[in-house]
Structure formats: C-alpha cells, structure tokens
Short mmCIF file of C-alpha atoms and ligand atoms in Angstrom, two decimals:
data_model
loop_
_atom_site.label_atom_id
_atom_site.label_comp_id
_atom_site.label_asym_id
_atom_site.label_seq_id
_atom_site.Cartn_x
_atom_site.Cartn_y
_atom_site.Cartn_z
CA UNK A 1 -37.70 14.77 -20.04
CA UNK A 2 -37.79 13.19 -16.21
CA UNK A 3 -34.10 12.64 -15.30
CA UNK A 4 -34.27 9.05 -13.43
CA UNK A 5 -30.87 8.16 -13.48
CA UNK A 6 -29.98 8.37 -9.65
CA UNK A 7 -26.35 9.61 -9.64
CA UNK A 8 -24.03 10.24 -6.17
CA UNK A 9 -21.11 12.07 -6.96
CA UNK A 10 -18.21 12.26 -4.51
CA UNK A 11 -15.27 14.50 -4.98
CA UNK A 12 -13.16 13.86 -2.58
CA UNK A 13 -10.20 15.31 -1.21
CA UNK A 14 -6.97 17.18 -3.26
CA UNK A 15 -7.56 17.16 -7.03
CA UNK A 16 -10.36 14.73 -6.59
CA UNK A 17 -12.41 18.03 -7.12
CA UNK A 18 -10.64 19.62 -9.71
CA UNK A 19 -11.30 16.31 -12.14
CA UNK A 20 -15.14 15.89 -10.64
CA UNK A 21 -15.60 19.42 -11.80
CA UNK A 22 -14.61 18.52 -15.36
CA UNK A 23 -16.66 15.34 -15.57
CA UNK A 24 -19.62 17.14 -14.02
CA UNK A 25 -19.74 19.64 -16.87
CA UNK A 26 -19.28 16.47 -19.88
CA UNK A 27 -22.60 15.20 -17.38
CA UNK A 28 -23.89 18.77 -17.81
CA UNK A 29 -22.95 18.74 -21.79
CA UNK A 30 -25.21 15.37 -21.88
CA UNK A 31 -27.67 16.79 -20.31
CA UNK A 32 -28.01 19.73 -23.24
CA UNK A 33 -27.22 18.02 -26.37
CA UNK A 34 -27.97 14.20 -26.24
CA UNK A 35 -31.30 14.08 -24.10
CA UNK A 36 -29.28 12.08 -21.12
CA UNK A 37 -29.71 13.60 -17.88
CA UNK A 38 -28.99 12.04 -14.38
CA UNK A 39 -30.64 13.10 -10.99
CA UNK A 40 -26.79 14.38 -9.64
CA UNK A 41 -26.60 14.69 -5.27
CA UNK A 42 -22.98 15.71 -4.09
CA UNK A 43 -21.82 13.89 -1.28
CA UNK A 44 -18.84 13.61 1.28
CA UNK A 45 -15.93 11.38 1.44
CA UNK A 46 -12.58 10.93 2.98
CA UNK A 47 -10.83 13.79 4.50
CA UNK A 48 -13.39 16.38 3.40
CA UNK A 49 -16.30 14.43 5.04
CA UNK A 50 -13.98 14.11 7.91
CA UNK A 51 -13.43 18.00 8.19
CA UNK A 52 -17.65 17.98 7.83
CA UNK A 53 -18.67 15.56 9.82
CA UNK A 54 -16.19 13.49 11.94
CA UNK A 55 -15.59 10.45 9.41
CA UNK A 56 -14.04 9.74 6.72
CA UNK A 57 -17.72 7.87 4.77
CA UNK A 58 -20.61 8.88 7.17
CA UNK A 59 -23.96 7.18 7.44
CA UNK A 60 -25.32 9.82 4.52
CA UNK A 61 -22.69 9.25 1.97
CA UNK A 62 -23.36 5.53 2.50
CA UNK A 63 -27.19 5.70 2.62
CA UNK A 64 -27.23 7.87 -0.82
CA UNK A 65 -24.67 5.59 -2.16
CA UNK A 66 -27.46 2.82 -1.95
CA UNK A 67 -29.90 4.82 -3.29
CA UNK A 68 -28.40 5.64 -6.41
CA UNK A 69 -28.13 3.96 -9.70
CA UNK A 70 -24.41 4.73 -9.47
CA UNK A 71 -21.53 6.73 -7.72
CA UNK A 72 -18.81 8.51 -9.49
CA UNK A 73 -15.94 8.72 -7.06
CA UNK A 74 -12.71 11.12 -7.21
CA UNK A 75 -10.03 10.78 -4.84
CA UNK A 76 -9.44 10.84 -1.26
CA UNK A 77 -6.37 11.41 1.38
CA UNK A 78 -3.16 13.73 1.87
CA UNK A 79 -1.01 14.63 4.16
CA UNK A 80 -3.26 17.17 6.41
CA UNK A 81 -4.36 14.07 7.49
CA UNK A 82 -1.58 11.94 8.22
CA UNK A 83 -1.72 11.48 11.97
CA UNK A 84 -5.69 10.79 11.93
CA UNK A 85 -6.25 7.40 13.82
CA UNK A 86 -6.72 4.31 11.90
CA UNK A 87 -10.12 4.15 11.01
CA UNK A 88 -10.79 7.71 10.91
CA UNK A 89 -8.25 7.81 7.81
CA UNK A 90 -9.64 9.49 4.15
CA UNK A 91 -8.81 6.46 3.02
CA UNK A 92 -11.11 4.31 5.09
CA UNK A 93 -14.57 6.48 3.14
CA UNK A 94 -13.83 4.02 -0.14
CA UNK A 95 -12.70 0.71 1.97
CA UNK A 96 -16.17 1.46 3.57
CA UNK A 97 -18.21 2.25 0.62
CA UNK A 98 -17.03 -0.94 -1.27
CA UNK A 99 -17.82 -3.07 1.64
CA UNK A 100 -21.03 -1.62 2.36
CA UNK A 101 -22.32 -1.57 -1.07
CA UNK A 102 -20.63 -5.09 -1.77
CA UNK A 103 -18.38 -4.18 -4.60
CA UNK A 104 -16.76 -7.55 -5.48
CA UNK A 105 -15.61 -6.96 -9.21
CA UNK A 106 -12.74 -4.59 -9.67
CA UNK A 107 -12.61 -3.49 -13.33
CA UNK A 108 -9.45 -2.11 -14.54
CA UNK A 109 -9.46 -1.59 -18.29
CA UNK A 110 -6.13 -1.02 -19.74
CA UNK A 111 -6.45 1.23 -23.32
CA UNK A 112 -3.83 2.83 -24.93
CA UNK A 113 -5.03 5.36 -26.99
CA UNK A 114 -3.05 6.11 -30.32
CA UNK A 115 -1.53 9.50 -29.05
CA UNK A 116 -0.14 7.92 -26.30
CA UNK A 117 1.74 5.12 -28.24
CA UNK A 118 4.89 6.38 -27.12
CA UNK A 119 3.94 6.72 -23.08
CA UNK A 120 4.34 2.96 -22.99
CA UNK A 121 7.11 1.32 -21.33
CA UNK A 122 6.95 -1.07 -24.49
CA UNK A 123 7.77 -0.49 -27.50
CA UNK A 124 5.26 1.06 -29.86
CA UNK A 125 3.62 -2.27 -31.99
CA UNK A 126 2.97 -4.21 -28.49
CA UNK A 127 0.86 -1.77 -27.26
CA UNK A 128 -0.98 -0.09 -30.44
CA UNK A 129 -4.57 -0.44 -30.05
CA UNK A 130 -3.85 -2.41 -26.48
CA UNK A 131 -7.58 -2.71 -24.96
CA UNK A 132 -7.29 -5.42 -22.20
CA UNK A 133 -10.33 -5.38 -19.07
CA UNK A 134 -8.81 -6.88 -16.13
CA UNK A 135 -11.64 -7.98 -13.73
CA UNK A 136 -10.16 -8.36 -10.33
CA UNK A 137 -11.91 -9.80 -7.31
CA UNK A 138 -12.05 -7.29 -4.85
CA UNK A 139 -13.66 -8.38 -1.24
CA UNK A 140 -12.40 -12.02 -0.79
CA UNK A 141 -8.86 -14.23 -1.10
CA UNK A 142 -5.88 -14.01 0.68
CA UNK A 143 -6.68 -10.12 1.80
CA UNK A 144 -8.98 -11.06 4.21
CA UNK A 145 -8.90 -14.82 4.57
CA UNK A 146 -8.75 -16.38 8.05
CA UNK A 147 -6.68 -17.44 9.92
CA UNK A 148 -4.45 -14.67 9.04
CA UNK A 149 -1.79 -13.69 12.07
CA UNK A 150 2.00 -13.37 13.44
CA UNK A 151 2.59 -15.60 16.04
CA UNK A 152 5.63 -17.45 18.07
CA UNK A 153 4.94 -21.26 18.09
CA UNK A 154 5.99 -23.03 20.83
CA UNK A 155 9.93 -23.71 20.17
CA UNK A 156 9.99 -19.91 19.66
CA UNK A 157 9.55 -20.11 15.98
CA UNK A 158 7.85 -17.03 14.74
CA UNK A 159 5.67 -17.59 11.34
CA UNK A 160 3.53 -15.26 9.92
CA UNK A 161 0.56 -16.52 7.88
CA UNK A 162 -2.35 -15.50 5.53
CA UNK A 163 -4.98 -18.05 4.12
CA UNK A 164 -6.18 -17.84 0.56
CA UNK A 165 -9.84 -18.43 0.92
CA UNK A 166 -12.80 -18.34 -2.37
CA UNK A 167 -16.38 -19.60 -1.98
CA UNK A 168 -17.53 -21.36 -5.06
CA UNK A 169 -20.58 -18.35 -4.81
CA UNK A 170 -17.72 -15.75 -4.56
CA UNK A 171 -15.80 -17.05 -7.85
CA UNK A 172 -19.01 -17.61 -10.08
CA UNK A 173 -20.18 -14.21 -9.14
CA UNK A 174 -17.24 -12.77 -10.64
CA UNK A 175 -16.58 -14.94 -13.24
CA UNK A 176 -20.34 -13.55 -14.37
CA UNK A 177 -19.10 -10.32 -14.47
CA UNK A 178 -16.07 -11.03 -16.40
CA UNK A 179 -17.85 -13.76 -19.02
CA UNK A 180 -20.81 -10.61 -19.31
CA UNK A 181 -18.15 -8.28 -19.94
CA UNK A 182 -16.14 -10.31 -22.56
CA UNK A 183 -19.85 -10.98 -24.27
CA UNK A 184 -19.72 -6.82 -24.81
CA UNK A 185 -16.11 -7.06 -26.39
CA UNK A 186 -14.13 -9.66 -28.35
CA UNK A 187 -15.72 -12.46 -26.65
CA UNK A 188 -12.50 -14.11 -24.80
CA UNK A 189 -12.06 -14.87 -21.36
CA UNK A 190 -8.22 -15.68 -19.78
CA UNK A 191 -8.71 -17.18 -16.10
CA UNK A 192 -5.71 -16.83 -14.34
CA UNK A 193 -4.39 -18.68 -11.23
CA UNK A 194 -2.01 -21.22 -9.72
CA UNK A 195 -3.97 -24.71 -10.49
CA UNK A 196 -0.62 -26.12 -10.74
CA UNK A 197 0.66 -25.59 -7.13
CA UNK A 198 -2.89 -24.06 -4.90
CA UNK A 199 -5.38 -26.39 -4.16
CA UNK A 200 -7.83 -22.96 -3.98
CA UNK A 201 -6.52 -22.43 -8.09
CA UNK A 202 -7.67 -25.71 -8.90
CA UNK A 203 -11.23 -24.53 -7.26
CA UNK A 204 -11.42 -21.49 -8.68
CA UNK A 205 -10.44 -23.26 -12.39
CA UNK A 206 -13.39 -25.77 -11.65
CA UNK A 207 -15.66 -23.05 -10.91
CA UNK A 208 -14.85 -20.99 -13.54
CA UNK A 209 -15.56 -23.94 -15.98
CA UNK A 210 -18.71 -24.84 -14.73
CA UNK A 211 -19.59 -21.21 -14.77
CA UNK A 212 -19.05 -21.30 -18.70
CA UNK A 213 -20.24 -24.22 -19.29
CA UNK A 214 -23.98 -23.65 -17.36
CA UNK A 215 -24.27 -19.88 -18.74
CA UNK A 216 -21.65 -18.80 -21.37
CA UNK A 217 -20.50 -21.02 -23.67
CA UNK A 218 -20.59 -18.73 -26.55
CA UNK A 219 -17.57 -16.94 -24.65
CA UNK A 220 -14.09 -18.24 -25.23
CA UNK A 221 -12.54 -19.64 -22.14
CA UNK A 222 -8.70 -19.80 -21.60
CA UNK A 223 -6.50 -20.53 -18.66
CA UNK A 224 -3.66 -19.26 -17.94
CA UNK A 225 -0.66 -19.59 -14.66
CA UNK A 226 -0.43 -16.59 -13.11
CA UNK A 227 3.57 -16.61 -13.72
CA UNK A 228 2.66 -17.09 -17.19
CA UNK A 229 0.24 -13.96 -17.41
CA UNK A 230 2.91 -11.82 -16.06
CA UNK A 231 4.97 -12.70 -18.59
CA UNK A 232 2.86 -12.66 -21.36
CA UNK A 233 1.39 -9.16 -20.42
CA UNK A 234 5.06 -7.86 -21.20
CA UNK A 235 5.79 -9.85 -24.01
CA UNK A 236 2.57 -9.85 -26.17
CA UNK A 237 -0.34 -8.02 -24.40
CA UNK A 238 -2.85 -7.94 -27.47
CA UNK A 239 -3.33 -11.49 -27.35
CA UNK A 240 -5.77 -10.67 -24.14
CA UNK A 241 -9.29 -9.41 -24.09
CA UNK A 242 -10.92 -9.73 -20.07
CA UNK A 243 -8.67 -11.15 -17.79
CA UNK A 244 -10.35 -12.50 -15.01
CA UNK A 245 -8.30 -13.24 -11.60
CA UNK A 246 -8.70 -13.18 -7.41
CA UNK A 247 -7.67 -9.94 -5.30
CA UNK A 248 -4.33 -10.97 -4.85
CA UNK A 249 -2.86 -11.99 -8.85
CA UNK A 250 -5.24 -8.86 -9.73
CA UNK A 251 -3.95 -6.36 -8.02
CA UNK A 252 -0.36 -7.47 -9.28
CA UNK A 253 -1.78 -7.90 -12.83
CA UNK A 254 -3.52 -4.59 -13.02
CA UNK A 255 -0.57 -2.69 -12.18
CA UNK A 256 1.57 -4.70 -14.86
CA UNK A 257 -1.43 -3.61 -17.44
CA UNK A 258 -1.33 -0.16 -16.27
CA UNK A 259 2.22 0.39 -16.88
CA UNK A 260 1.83 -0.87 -20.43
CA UNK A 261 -0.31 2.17 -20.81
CA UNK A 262 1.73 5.07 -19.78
CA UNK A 263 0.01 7.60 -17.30
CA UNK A 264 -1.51 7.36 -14.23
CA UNK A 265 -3.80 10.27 -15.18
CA UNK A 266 -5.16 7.93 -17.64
CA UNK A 267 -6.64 5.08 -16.04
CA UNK A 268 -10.33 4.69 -15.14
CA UNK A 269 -11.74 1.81 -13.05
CA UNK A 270 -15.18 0.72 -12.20
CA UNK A 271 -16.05 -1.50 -9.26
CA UNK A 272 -19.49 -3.62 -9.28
CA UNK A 273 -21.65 -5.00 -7.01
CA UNK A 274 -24.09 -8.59 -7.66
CA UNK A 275 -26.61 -7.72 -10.09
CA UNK A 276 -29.88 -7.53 -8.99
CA UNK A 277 -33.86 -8.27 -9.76
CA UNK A 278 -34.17 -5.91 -12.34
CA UNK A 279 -30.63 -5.54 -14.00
CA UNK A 280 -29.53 -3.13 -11.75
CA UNK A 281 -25.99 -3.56 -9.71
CA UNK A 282 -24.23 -1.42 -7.37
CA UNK A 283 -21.15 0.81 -9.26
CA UNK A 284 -18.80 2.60 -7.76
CA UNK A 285 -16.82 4.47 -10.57
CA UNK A 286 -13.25 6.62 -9.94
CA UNK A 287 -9.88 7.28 -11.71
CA UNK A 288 -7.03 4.92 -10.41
CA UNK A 289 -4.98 7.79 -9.34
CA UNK A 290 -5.15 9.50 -5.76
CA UNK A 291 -5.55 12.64 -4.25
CA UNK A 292 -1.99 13.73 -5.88
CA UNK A 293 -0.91 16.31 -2.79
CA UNK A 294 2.00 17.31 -4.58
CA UNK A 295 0.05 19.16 -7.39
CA UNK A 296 -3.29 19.46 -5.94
CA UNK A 297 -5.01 23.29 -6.11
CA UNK A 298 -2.70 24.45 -8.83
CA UNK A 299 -4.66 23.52 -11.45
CA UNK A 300 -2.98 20.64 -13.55
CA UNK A 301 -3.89 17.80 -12.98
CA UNK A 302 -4.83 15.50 -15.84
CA UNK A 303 -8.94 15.05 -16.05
CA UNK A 304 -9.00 12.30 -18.56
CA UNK A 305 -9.03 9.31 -16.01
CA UNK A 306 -12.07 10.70 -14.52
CA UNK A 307 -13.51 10.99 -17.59
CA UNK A 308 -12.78 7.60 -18.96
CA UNK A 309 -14.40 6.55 -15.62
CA UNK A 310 -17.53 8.47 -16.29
CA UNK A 311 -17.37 7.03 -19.77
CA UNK A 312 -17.31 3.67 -18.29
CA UNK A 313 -20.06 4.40 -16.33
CA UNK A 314 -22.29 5.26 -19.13
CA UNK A 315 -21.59 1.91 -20.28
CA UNK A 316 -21.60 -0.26 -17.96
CA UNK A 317 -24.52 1.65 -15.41
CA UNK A 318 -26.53 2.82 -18.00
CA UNK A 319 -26.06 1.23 -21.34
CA UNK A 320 -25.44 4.42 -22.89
CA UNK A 321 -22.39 2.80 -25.28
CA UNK A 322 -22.46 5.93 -27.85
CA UNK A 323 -21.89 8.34 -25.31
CA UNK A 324 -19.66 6.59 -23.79
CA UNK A 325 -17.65 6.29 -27.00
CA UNK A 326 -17.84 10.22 -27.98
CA UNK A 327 -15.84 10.87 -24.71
CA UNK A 328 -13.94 8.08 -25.32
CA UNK A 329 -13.13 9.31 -29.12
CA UNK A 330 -13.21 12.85 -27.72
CA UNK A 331 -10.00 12.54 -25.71
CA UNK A 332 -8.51 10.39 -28.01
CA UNK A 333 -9.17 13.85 -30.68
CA UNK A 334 -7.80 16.27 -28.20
CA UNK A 335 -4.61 14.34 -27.50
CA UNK A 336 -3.80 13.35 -31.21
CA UNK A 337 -4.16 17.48 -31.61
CA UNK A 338 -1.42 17.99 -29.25
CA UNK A 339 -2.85 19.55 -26.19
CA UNK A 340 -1.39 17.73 -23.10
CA UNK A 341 -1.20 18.31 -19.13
CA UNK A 342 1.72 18.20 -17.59
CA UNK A 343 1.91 14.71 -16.50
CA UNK A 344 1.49 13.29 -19.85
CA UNK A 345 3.65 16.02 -21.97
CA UNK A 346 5.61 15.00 -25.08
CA UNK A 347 8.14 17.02 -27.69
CA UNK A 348 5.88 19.52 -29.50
CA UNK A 349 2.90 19.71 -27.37
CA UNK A 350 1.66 21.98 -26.03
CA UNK A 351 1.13 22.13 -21.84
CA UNK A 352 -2.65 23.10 -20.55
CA UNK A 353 -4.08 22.33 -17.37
CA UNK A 354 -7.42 20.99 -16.13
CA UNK A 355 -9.72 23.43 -17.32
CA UNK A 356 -8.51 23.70 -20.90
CA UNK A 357 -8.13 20.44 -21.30
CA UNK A 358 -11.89 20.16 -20.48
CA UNK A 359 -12.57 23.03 -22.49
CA UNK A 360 -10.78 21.32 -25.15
CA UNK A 361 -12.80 17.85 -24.31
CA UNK A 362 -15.90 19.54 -24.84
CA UNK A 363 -15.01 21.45 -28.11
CA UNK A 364 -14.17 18.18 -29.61
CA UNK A 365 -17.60 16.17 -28.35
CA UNK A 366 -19.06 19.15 -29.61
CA UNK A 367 -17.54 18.71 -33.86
CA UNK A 368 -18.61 14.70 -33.49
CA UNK A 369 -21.84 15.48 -32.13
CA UNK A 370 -22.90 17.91 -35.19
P1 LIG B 401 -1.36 9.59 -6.36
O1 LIG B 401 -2.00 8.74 -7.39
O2 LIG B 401 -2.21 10.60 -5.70
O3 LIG B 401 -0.11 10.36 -7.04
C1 LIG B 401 1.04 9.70 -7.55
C2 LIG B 401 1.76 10.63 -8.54
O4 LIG B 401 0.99 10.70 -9.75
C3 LIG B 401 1.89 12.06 -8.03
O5 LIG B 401 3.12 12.59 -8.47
C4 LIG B 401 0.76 12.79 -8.69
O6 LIG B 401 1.01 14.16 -8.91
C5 LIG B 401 0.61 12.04 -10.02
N1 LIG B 401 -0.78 12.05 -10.47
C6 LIG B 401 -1.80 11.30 -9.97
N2 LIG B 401 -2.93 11.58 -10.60
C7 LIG B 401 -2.64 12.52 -11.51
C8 LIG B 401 -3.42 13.23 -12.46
N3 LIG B 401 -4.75 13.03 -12.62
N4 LIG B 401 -2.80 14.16 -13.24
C9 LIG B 401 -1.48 14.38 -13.12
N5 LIG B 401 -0.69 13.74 -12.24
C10 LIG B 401 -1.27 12.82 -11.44
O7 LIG B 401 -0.72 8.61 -5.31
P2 LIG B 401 0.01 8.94 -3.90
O8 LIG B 401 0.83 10.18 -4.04
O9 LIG B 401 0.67 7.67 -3.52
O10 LIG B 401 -1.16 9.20 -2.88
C11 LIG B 401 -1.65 10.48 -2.51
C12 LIG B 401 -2.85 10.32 -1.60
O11 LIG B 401 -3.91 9.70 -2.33
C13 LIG B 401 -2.60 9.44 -0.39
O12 LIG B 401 -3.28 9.98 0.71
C14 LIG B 401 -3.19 8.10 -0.79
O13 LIG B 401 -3.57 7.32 0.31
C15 LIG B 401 -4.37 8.55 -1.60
N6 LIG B 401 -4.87 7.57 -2.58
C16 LIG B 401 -6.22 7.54 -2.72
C17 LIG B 401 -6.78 6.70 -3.67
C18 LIG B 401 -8.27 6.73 -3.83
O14 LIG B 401 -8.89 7.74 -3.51
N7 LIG B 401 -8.90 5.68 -4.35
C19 LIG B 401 -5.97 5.90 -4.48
C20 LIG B 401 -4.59 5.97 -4.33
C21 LIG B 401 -4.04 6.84 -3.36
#
C-alpha cells in the first residue's frame, strides 16, 4: 500500500528523543497491523539543529514542515544552551515554526484518565471522566499587539503598556476551529472573555455569534467571563466541553485545566493552522512538557504525552479516530494495570521507565487489536 501521509518528525533536544522514539515505534506498530503508514523524514530543531547547523529551526526544518501533512514535535532547550543569544535560543525553532506555518489554534485537551483519578488536585468525582478541549488563540491579542512599550512620559511618569488587539478574520478563524471541534465531541461551545469591562471582549463575543449563527448553529454556544471560567474550572469542570478563548485568558485557562489533570507527562497539545482548499491544515503536534534537563538521558521519562499527541494527530490530521482511540484506550489499560514512570508513581505500582512503558503500550494495543 503507497504510504501518502507526509509526516516531519522532530525530536528535539533532552528527552524530546527518548518519547519520539516511543511514538515512532506505535507509528511503526500502525504501519504492521492496521494498514496506516505515513511517509516519516526526521528533522532538526532547537538546540540539536543548533549544534547541526547554526540555528535553532533552519530553512530545511521549515521547508519540510510545509511540505508535510503534519509535524510531530518533542521538546526543545536546556541548560547547555543557556548563554546562546536571543534568537539563536532552542526555544526560538517552535516560536519560528508556528509563525511560519501560521499555527493560530492552540489545542490543549485536558483528559483524566480513570487511573489517574487520584493525580488530581481535586477531589476524585470533579474530575472522573474530565475531557475538556481548550482551544487557545495562539498568534494574535495582547502578546503581540501594538503599541506595546515602557516609556517615561513627559512629567517623568513611567507606564508600561500592552494593547489587546483581534481582527474579526483572526477570531472567526478560531472560533471555526473550536465550533468544528465541539461538532466531533459533545457539541458545546463556552466563549470566554471580558465583554463586561474590554471593548475587544465585546468584539470577540459579536464575532463569535455571528460565527455560529452563519455556519454552526447545530453547536451549542455559551458565554462565559473569564473570572467566571476560572472559577468554574475548579469548582465543577465537567460542565465544559471546548472552551474557546484569546492567547492571553488561554494560556491562563490551560494551565488551570492541566492541573486538574495531574501530570505534566500527560498532556498532549496540537496546534493548527487555517484549513485549506482541500481539507488539509497545517499541524504541529508535541507533548506540553519540555526538554526536562533534570532527568533527561536516564531513561524515565514518561512517554504517554507524546503519545496522546500522536493520538491526536491521527485524529485531527488524518481522521484516523479508531486508532487514535486504541492508543488512547491503550494507555488508559497499562496504567489501570499498575505500571507507572516515575513522575506519575502511586502506592502499589510498580516504577518502569520509557522503554517498558512503551513495551507495555504496545503489548496492550496489541490484546485490543486481536
Ligand atoms: P519541563 O517541562 O521540561 O520540566 C518540568 C518538570 O517536569 C521537570 O522536573 C521534569 O523532569 C518534569 N517532566 C517534564 N516532562 C516529563 C515527562 N515526560 N516525564 C517525567 N517528568 C517530566 O520544563 P522546564 O524544566 O521549565 O524546562 C526545561 C527546558 O525545556 C527549558 O529549556 C525550557 O525552555 C524548555 N521547554 C520547551 C518546551 C517546548 O519544547 N515546547 C516547552 C516548555 C519548556
């Protein structure tokens, strides 16, 4: 069978590797016993690009990153590379990959599987069965609004300012995504932003509305303060299926949902570009975690973020929904058994590293696939 799913896979720096390597071998496990193979070029990011080639996301990476159908991202950064200038930082290879490739929709789903009940910083009947998507805007608002500066006015007053800036085109885009997204789930959508004191959250509200209206009225809109989000993600999460919000209440947002969920070594994301003729969009997919330094090259680190990403891209790339699941269900399997890396270790498990517990991944994929 012709593989013509385009894939770039970049590993990164630290134990962006070590997790690639176990998601590359679920890709590999595709490949051999469900018919679904991908067209897989390695390329070079952040400090190991660097090392290579004198920048953090050279014109390669970038060019094969628009060539392909999607690129599954591990980590980059750490301390070797502290005292690189500015721009030359590991950390500037994603910046520039989700400008160049336009990545405007930050998707941050927040799960907690049943194992991991008792990871949650609430208590156990919030958060069973918790599946929230936050959709985040990524390249616009208040992060790069102008005028944005420091300056001493002319009594010697020194302000510092930021401007909170949305298109009407940049808030329909997203609100696509999220209203698309929310049509592949439990159908609700929970716009958040300030109507009540931001002239820009009463746009964004009136764009949002229009948005459902004109395409998605089958969806269920709500709106929702951001204040009031925040407090209803710690009081009674379930309530929410996609949230969708601008760069600046998503970023606070997703890291409220993520801490309802436990582990860092957990937590997928997926970041999409406009969809195009065709169907097909830009994706950019990687675990929410870092590099992690401090454990990196020992062999530990937890693998099932970057597999929940590559589940998500098999969803959301390739329509592939009953893969995605298997790994979805597999981990969920493994974890309810007991087996558990370090970072995620309860009373009575019992402590494996990366390789085992992709050993284990693949047993279990192996028992639902018969
Ligand atoms: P980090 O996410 O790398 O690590 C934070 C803590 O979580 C560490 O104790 C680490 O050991 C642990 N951890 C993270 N992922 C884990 C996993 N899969 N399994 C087990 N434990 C895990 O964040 P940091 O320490 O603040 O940053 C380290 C480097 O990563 C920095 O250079 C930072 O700039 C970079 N970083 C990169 C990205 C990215 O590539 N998108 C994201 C965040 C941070």
């Amino acid at each position: 069978m012709p593989a013509n799913r385009k894939l770039l896979v970049l590993p990164g720096d630290g134990i962006g590797p070590e997790v690639m390597a176990e998601a590359l071998r679920v890709l590999d496990w595709m490949a051999a016993r469900r018919a679904v193979s991908f067209d897989v070029t390695e390329g070079l990011v952040g400090g190991a690009a660097l090392e290579a080639t004198g920048h953090p996301c050279p014109d390669e990476t970038v060019a094969a990153a628009k060539a392909a159908d999607a690129v599954l991202f591990g980590a980059v950064g750490g301390p070797k590379w502290d005292k690189v200038e500015f721009e030359r930082r590991p950390e500037i290879g994603i910046l520039r990959l989700r400008k160049d490739l336009g990545l405007f929709a930050n998707l941050r789903p927040a799960l907690v599987l049943d194992p991991l009940v008792d990871a949650s910083s609430l208590k156990p009947d919030l958060v069973r069965g918790l599946d929230i998507m936050i959709v985040r805007e990524s390249t616009g608002g208040i992060y790069f609004g102008e005028p944005r500066g420091i300056e001493t006015l002319p009594d010697g007053t020194r302000r510092g300012f930021d401007t909170e800036s949305y298109t009407e085109a940049e808030i329909a885009r997203v609100a696509r995504v999220a209203f698309g997204l929310a049509r592949q789930r439990r159908g609700k959508v929970t716009s958040v932003e300030k109507a009540n004191v931001m002239l820009s959250g009463r746009f964004w509200r009136q764009v949002v509305t229009e948005v459902h209206a004109a395409e998605f009225p089958d969806v269920t809109l709500e709106h929702m303060y951001a204040d009031n989000c925040a407090m209803q993600l710690a009081a009674r999460p379930k309530q929410f299926d996609v949230i969708l919000a601008s760069n600046l209440f998503g970023d606070l947002l997703s890291d409220l949902a993520a801490a309802l969920t436990g582990s860092l070594g957990m937590l997928p994301s997926a970041t999409l570009g406009a969809e195009q003729p065709g169907g097909r969009r830009a994706a950019l997919y990687e675990p929410i975690h870092g590099s992690a330094p401090d454990i990196a090259g020992r062999g530990i680190a937890n693998p099932c973020a970057m597999l929940l990403s590559t589940a998500m891209m098999l969803r959301i790339s390739f329509g592939l929904e009953a893969e995605a699941r298997l790994i979805e269900t597999a981990i969920e399997h493994v974890l309810g058994g007991g087996l558990r890396t370090a970072d995620i270790m309860a009373p009575g498990a019992a402590r494996v590293g990366t390789s085992v517990m992709g050993d284990a991944v693949l047993r279990e994929l192996e028992k639902l696939a018969a």
